[in-house]
XYZ file of N, CA, C and O in Angstrom:
828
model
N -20.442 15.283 24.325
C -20.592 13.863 24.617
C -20.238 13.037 23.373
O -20.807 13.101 22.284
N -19.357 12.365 23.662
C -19.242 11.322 22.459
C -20.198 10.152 21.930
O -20.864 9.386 22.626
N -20.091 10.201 20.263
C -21.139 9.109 20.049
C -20.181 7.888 20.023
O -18.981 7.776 19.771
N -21.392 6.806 20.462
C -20.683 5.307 20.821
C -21.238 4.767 19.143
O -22.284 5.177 18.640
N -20.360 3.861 18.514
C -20.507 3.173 17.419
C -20.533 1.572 18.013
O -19.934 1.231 19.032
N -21.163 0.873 17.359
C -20.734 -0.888 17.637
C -20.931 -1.233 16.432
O -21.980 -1.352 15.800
N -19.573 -1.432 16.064
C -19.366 -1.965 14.854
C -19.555 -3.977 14.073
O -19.453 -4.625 15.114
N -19.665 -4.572 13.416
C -19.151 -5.548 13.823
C -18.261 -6.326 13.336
O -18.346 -6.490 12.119
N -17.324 -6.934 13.938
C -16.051 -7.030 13.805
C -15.936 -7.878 12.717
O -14.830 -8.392 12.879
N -16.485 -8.390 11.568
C -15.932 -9.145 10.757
C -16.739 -8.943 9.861
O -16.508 -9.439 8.759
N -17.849 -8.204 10.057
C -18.213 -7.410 8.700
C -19.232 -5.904 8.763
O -20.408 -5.645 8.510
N -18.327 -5.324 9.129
C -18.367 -4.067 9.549
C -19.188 -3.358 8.449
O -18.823 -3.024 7.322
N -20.588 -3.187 9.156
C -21.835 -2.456 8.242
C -21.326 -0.962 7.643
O -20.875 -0.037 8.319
N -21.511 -0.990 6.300
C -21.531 -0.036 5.414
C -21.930 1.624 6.021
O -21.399 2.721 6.191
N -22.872 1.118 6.146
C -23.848 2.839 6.768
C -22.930 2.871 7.765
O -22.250 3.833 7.409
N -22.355 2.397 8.968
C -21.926 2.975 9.755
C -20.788 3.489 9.901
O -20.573 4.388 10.715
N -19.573 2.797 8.839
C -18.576 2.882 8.411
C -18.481 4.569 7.924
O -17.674 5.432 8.272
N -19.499 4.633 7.102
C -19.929 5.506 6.198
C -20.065 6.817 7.683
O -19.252 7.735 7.568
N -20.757 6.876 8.621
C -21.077 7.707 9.403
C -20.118 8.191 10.169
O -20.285 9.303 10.671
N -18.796 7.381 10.438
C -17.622 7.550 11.223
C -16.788 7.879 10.259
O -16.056 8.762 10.704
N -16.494 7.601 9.063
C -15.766 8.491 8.037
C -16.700 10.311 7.926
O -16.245 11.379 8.334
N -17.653 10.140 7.446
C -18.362 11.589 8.211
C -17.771 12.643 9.271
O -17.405 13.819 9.270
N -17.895 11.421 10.303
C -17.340 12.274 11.509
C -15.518 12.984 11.334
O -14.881 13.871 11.903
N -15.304 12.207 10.463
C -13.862 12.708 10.366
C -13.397 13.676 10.009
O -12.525 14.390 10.504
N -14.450 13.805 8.362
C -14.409 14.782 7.680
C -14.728 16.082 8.316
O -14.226 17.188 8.115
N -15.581 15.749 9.049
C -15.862 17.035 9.580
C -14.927 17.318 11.316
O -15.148 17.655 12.479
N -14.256 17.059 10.758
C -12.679 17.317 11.453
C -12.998 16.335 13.500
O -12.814 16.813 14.620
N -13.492 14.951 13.082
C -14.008 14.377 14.353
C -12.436 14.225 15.298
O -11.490 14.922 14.930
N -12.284 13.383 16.371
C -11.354 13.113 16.825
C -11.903 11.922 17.038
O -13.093 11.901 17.352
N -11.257 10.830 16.931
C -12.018 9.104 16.959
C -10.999 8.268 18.097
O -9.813 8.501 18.330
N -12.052 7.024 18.827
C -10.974 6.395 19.341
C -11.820 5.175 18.946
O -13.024 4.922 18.898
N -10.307 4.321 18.598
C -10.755 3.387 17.416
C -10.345 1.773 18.022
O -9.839 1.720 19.142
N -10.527 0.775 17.426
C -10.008 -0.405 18.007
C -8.801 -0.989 16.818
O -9.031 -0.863 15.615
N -7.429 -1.672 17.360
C -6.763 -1.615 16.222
C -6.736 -3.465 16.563
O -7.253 -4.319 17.283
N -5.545 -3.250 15.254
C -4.784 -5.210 16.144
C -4.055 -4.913 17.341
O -3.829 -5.998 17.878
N -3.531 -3.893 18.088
C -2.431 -3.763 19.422
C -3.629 -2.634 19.996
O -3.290 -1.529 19.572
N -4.588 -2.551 20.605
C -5.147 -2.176 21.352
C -6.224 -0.680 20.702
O -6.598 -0.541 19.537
N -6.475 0.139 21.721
C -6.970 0.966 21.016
C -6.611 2.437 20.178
O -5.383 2.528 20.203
N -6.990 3.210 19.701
C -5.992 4.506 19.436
C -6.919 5.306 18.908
O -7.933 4.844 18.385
N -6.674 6.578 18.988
C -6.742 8.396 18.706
C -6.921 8.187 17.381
O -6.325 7.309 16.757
N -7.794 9.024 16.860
C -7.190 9.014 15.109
C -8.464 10.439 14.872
O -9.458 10.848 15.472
N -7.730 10.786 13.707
C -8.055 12.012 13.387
C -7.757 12.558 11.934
O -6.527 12.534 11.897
N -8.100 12.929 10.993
C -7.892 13.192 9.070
C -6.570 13.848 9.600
O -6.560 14.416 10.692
N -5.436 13.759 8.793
C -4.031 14.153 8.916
C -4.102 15.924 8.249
O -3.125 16.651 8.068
N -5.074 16.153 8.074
C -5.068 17.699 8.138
C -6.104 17.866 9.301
O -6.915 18.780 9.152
N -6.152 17.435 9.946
C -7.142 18.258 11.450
C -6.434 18.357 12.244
O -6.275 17.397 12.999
N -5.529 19.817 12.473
C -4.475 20.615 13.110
C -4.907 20.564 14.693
O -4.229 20.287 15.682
N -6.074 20.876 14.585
C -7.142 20.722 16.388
C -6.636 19.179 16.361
O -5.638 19.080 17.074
N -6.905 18.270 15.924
C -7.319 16.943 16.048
C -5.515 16.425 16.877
O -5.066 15.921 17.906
N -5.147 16.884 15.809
C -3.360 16.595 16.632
C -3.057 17.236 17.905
O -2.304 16.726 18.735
N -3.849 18.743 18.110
C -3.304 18.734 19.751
C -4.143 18.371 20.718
O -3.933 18.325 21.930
N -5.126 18.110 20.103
C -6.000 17.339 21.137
C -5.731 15.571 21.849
O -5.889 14.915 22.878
N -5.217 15.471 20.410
C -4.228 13.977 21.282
C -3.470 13.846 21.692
O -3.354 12.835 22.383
N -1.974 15.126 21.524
C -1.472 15.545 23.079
C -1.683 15.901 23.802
O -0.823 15.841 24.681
N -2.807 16.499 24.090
C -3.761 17.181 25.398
C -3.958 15.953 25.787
O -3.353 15.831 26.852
N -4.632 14.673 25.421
C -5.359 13.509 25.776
C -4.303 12.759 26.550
O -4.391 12.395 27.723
N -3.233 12.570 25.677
C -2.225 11.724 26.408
C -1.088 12.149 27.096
O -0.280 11.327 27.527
N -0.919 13.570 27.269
C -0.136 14.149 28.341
C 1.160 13.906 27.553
O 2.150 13.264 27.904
N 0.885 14.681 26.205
C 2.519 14.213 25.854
C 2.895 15.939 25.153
O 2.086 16.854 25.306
N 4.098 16.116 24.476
C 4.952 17.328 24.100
C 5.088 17.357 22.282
O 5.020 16.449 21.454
N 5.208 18.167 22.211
C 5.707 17.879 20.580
C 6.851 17.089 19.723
O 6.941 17.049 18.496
N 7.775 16.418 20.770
C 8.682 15.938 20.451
C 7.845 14.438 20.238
O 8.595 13.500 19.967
N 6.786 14.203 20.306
C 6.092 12.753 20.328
C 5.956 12.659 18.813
O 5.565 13.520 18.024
N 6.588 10.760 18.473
C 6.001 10.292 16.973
C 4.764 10.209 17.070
O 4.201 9.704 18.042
N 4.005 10.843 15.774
C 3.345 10.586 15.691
C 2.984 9.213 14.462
O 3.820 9.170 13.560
N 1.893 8.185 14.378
C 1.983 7.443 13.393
C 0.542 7.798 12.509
O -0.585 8.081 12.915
N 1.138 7.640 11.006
C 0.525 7.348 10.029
C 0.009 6.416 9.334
O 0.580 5.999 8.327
N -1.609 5.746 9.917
C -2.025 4.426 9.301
C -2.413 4.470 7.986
O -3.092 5.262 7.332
N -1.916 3.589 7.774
C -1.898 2.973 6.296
C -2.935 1.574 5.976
O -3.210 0.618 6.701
N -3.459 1.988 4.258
C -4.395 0.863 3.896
C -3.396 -0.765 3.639
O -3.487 -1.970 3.876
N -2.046 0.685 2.716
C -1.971 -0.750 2.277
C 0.093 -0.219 1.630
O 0.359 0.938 1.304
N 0.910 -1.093 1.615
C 2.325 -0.569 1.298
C 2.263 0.399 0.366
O 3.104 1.269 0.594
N 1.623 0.600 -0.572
C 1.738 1.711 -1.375
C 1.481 3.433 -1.123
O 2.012 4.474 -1.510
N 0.291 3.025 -0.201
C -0.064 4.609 0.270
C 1.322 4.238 1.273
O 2.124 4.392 0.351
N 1.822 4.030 1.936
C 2.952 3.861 3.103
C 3.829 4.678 2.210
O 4.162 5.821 2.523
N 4.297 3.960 0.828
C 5.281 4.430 0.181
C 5.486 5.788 0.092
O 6.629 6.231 0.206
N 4.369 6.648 -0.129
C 3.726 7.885 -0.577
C 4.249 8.633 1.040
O 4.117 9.850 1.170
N 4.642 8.062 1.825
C 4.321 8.814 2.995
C 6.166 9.093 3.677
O 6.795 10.116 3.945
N 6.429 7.947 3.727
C 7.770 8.165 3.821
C 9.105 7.490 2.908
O 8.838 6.793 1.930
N 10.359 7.713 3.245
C 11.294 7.616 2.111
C 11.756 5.997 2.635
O 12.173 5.631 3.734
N 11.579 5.464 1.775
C 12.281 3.395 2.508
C 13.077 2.988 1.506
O 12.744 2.635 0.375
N 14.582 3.083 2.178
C 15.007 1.973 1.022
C 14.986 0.427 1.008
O 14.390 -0.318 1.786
N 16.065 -0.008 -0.449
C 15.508 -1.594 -0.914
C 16.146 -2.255 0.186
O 16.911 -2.613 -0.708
N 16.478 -2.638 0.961
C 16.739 -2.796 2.865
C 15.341 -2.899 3.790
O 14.875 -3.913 4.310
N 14.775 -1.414 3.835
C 13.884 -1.571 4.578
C 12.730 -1.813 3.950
O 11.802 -2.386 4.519
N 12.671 -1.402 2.717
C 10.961 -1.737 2.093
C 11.198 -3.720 1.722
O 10.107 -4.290 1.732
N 12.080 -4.412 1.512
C 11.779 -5.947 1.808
C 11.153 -5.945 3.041
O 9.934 -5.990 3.201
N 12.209 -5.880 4.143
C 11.713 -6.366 5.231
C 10.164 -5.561 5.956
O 9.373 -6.112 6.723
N 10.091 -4.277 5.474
C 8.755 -3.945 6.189
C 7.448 -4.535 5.349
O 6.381 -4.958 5.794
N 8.023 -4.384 3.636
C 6.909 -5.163 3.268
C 6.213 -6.629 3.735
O 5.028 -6.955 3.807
N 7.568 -7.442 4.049
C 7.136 -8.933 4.975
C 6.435 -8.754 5.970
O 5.798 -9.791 6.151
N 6.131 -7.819 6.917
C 6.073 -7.631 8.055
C 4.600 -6.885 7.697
O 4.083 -6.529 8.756
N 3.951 -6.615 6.786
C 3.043 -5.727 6.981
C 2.020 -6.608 5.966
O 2.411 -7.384 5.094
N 0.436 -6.259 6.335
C -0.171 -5.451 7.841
C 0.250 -6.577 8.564
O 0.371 -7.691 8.054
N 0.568 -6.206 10.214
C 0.467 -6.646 11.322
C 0.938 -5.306 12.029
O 1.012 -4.198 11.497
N 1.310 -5.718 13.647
C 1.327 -4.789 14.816
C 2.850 -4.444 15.156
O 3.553 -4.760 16.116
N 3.074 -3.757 14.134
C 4.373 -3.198 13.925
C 4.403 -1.365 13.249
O 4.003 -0.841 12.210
N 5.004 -0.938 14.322
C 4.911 0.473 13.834
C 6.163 0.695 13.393
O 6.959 0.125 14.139
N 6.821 1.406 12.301
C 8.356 1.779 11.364
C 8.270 3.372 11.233
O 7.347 4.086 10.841
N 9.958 3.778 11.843
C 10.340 5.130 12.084
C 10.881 5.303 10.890
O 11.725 4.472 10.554
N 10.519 6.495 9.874
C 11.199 6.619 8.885
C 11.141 8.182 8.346
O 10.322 8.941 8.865
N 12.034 8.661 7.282
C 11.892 10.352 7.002
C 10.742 10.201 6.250
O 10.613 9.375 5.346
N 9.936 10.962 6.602
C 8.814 12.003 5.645
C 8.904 12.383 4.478
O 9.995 12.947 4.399
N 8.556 12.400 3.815
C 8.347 12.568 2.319
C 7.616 14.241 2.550
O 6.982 14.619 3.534
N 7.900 14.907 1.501
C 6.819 16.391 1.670
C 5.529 15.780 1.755
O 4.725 16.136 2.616
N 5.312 15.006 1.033
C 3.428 14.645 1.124
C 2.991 14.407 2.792
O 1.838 14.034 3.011
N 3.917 14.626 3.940
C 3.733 14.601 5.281
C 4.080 16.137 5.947
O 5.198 16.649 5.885
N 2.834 16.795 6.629
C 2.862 18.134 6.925
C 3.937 18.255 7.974
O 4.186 17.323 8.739
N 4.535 19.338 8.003
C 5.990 19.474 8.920
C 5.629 19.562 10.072
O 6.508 19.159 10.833
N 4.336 20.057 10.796
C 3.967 19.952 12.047
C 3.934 18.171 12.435
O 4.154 17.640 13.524
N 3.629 17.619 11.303
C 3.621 15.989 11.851
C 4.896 15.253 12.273
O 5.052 14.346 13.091
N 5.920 16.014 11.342
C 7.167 15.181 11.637
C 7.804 15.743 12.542
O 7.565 16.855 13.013
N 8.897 14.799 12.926
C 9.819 14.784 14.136
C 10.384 16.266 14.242
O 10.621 16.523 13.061
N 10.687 17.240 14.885
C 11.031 18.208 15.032
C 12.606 18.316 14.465
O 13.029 19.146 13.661
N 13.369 17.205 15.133
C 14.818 17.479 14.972
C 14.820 16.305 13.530
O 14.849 16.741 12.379
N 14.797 15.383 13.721
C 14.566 14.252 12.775
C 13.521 14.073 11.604
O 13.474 13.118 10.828
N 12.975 14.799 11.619
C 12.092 14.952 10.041
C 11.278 13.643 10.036
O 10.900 13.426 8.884
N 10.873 12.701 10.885
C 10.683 11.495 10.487
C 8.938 11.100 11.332
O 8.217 11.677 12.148
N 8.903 10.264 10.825
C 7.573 10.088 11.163
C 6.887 8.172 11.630
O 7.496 7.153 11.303
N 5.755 8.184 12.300
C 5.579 6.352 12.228
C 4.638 6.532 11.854
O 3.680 7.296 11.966
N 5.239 5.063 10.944
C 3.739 4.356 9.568
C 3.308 3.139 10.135
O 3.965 2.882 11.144
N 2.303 2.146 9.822
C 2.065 1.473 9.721
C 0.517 0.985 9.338
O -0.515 1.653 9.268
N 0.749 -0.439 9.117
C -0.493 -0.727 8.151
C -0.963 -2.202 9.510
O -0.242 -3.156 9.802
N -2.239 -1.911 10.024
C -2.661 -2.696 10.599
C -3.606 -3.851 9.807
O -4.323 -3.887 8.807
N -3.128 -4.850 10.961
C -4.302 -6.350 10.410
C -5.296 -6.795 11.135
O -5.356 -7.840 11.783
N -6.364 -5.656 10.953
C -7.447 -5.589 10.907
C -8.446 -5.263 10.185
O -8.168 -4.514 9.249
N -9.652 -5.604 10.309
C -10.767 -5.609 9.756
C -11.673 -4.423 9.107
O -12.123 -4.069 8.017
N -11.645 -3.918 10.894
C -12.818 -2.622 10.978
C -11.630 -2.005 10.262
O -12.011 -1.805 9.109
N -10.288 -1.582 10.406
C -9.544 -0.688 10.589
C -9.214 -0.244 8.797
O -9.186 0.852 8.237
N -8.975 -1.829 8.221
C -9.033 -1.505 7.020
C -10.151 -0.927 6.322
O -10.181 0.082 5.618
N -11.120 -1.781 6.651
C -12.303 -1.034 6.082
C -12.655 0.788 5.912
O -13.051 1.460 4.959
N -12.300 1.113 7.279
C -12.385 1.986 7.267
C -11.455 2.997 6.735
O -11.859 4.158 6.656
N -10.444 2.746 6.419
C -9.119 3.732 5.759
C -9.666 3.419 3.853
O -9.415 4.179 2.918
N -10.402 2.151 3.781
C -10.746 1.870 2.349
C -11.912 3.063 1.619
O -12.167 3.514 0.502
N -12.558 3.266 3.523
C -13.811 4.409 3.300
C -13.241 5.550 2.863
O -13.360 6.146 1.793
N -12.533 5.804 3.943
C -11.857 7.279 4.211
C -11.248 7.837 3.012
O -11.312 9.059 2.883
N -10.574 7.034 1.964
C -9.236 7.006 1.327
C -8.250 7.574 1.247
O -7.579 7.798 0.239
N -7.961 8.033 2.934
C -6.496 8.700 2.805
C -5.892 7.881 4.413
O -6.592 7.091 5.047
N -5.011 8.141 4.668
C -4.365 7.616 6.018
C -4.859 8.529 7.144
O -5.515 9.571 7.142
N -4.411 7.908 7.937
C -4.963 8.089 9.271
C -3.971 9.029 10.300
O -2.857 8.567 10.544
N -4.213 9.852 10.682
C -3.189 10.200 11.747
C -3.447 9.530 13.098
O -4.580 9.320 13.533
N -2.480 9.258 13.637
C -2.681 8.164 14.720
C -2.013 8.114 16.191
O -0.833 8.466 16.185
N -2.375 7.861 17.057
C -1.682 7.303 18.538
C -2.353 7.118 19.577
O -3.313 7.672 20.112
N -1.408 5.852 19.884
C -1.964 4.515 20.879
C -3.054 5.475 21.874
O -2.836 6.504 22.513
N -4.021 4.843 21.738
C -4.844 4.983 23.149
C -4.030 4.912 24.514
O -4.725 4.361 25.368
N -2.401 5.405 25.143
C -2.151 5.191 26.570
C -2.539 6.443 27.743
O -2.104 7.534 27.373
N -3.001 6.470 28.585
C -3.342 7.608 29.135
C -2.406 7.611 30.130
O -1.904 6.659 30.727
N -2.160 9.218 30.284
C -1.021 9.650 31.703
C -0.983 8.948 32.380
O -2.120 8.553 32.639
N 0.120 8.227 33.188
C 0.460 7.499 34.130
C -0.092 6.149 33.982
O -0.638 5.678 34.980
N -0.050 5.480 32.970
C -0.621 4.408 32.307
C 0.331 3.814 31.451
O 0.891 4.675 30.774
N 0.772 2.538 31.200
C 1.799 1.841 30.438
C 1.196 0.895 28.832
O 1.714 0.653 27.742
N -0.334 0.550 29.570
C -1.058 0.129 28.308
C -2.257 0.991 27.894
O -2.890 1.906 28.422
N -2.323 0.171 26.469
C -3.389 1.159 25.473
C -4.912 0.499 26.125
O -5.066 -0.692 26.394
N -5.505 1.107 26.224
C -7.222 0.880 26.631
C -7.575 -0.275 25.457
O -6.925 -0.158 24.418
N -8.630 -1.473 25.533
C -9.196 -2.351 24.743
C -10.575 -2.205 24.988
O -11.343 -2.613 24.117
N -11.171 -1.541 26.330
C -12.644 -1.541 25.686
C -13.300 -0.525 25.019
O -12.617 0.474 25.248
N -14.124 -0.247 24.407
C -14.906 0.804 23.946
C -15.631 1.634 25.296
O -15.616 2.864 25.353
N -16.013 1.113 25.943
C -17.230 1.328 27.046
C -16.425 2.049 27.878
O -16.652 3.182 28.304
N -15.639 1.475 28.060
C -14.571 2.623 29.327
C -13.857 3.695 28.558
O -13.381 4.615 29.222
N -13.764 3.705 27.719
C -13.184 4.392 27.034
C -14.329 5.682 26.977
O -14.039 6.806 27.387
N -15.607 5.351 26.432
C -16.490 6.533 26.233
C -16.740 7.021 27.747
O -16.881 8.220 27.988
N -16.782 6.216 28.578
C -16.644 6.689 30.095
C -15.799 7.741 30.428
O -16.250 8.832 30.777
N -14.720 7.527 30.356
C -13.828 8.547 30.767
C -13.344 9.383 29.932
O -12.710 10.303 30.448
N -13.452 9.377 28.431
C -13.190 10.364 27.788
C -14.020 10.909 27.044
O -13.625 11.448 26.010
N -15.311 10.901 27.370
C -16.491 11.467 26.743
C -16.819 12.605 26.686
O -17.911 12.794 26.150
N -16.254 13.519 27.061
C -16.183 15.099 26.879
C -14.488 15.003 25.819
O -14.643 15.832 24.922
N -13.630 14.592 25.722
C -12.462 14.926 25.120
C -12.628 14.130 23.499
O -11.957 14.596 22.577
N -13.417 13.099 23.273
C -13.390 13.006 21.994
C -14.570 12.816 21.272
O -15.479 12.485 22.032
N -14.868 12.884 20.262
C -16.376 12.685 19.206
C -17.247 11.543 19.049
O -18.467 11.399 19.133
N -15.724 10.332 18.654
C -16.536 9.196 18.703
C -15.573 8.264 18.765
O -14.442 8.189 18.284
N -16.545 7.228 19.775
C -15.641 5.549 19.850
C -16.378 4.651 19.361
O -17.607 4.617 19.303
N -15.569 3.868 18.983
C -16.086 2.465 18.057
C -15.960 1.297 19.095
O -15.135 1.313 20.008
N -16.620 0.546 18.930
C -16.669 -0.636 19.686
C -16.337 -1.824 18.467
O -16.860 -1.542 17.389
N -15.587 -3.038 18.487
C -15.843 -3.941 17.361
C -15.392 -5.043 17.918
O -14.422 -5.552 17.356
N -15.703 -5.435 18.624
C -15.395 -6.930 19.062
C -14.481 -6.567 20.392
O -14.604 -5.597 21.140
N -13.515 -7.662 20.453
C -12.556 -8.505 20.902
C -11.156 -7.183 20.877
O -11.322 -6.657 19.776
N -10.052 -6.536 21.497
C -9.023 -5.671 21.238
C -7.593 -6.274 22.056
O -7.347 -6.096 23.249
N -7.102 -6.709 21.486
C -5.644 -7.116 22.275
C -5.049 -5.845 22.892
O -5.050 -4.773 22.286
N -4.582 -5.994 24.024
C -3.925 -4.566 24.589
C -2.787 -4.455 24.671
O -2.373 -3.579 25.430
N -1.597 -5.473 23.769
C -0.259 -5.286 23.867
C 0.176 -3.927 22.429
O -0.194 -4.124 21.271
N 0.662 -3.153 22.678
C 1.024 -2.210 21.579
C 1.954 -3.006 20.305
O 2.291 -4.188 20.231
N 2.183 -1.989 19.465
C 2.914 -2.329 18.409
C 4.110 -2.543 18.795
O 4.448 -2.219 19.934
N 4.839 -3.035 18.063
C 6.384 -3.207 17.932
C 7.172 -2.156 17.328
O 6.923 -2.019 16.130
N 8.258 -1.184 17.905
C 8.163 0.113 17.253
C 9.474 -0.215 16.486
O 10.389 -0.051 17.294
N 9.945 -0.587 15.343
C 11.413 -0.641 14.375
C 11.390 1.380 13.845
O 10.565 2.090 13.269
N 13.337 1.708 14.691
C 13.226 2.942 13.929
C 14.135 2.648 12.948
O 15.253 2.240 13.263
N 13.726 2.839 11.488
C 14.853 2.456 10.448
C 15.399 3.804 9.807
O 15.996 3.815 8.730
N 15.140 4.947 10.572
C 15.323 6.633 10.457
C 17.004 6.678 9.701
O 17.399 7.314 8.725
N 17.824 5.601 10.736
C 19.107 5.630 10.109
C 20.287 4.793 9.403
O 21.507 4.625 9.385
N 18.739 4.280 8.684
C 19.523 3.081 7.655
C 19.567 1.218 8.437
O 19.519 0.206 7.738
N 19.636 1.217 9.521
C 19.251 0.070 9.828
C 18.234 0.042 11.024
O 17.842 1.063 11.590
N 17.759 -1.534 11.424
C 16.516 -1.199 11.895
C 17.194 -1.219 13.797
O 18.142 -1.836 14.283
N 16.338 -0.397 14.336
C 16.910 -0.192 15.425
C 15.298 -0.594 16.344
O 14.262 -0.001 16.044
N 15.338 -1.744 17.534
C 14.063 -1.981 18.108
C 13.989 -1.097 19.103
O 14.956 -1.124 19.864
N 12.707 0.088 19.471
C 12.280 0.803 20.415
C 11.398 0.396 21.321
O 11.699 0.269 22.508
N 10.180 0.145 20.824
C 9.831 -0.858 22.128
C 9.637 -2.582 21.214
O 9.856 -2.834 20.029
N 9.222 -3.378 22.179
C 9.225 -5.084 21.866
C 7.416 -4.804 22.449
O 6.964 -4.100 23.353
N 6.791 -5.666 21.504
C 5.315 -5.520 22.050
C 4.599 -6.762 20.602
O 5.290 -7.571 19.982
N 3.292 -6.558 20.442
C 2.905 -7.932 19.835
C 3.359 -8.397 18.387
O 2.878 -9.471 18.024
N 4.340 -7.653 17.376
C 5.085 -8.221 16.403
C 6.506 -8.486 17.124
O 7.096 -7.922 18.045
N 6.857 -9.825 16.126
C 7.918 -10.406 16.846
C 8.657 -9.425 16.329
O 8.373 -8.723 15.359
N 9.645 -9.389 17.021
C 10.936 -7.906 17.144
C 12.661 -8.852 16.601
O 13.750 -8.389 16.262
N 12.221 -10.122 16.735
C 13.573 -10.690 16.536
C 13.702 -10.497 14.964
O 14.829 -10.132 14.631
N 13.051 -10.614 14.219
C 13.259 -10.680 12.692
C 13.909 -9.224 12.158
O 14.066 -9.221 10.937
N 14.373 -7.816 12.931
C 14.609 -6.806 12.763
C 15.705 -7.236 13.437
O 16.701 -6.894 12.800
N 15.913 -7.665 14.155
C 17.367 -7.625 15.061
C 18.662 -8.697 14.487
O 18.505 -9.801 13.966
N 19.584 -8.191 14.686
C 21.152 -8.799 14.152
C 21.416 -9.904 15.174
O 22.451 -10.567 15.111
């Protein structure tokens, strides 16, 4: 049974912060509230934790996975950006924009793209979310809360522990969750290419 957290959204208590970083460590599987809805997350070495969120969302190994970030620098650390894409993603970040890019070794090869070596980063603008990667201090392994036969990411907490309360450890509740996803830019091959259009504007990547 999963434990329910209620966090609160604009100043997200210490101890509890503290108790859901816990859960991680000890290899939790989390479903979290972001700025584009909700999402999976799990310590980027919890090998269980990654197939359990393709078990969750009915997906294959060929799926990006994304890597949340505190802040552009740990991003840097994670994948390779050139002076092209690190202007423009730095403008763009944090907000609700996810960026396709190659892996750096400091990203385990089970994480990256099978054929493409590449991986999604991003640094959300949020509250709880930062806080909590500030706890944690490493990135996040990550993906959207969408379930099989489903087009959007889940926004409440409550339904969420409803129906997936045997499949994950713990959900956070923190307010208010927009349910439009990220904006996905793949810049894998030197320029930025838009995959999906969702709550960052997508025109500022496009020619």
């Amino acid at each position: 049974m999963a434990r329910f957290v209620d966090i609160h959204p604009d100043n997200p208590q210490p101890r509890l912060l503290q108790q859901v970083v816990a859960a991680l460590h000890d290899d939790a599987l989390i479903a979290y509230p972001t700025d584009s809805g909700y999402a999976l997350g799990c310590r980027v070495g919890n090998r269980e934790g990654r197939d359990r969120i393709l078990r969750i969302r009915g997906l294959d190994d060929r799926h990006h996975f994304t890597l949340v970030c505190r802040d552009f620098s740990q991003l840097g650390q994670l994948v390779h950006v050139d002076n092209a894409a690190f202007r423009a993603i730095r403008s763009a970040t944090p907000g609700p924009y996810t960026f396709i890019l190659p892996g750096t070794p400091e990203v385990p090869r089970r994480l990256l793209h099978a054929k493409k070596k590449t991986v999604g980063v991003r640094i959300p603008d949020h509250v709880f979310v930062q806080a909590l990667l500030a706890e944690l201090g490493e990135p996040l392994l990550s993906s959207t809360l969408i379930l099989p036969g489903e087009t959007e990411a889940r926004t409440m907490g409550w339904e969420i522990k409803e129906e997936l309360d045997n499949d994950v450890d713990v959900v956070v509740e923190c307010g208010e969750t927009p349910a439009e996803p990220t904006t996905v830019i793949d810049w894998s091959e030197g320029a930025p290419e838009v995959l999906r259009r969702g709550a960052g504007d997508p025109d500022r990547f496009e020619a």
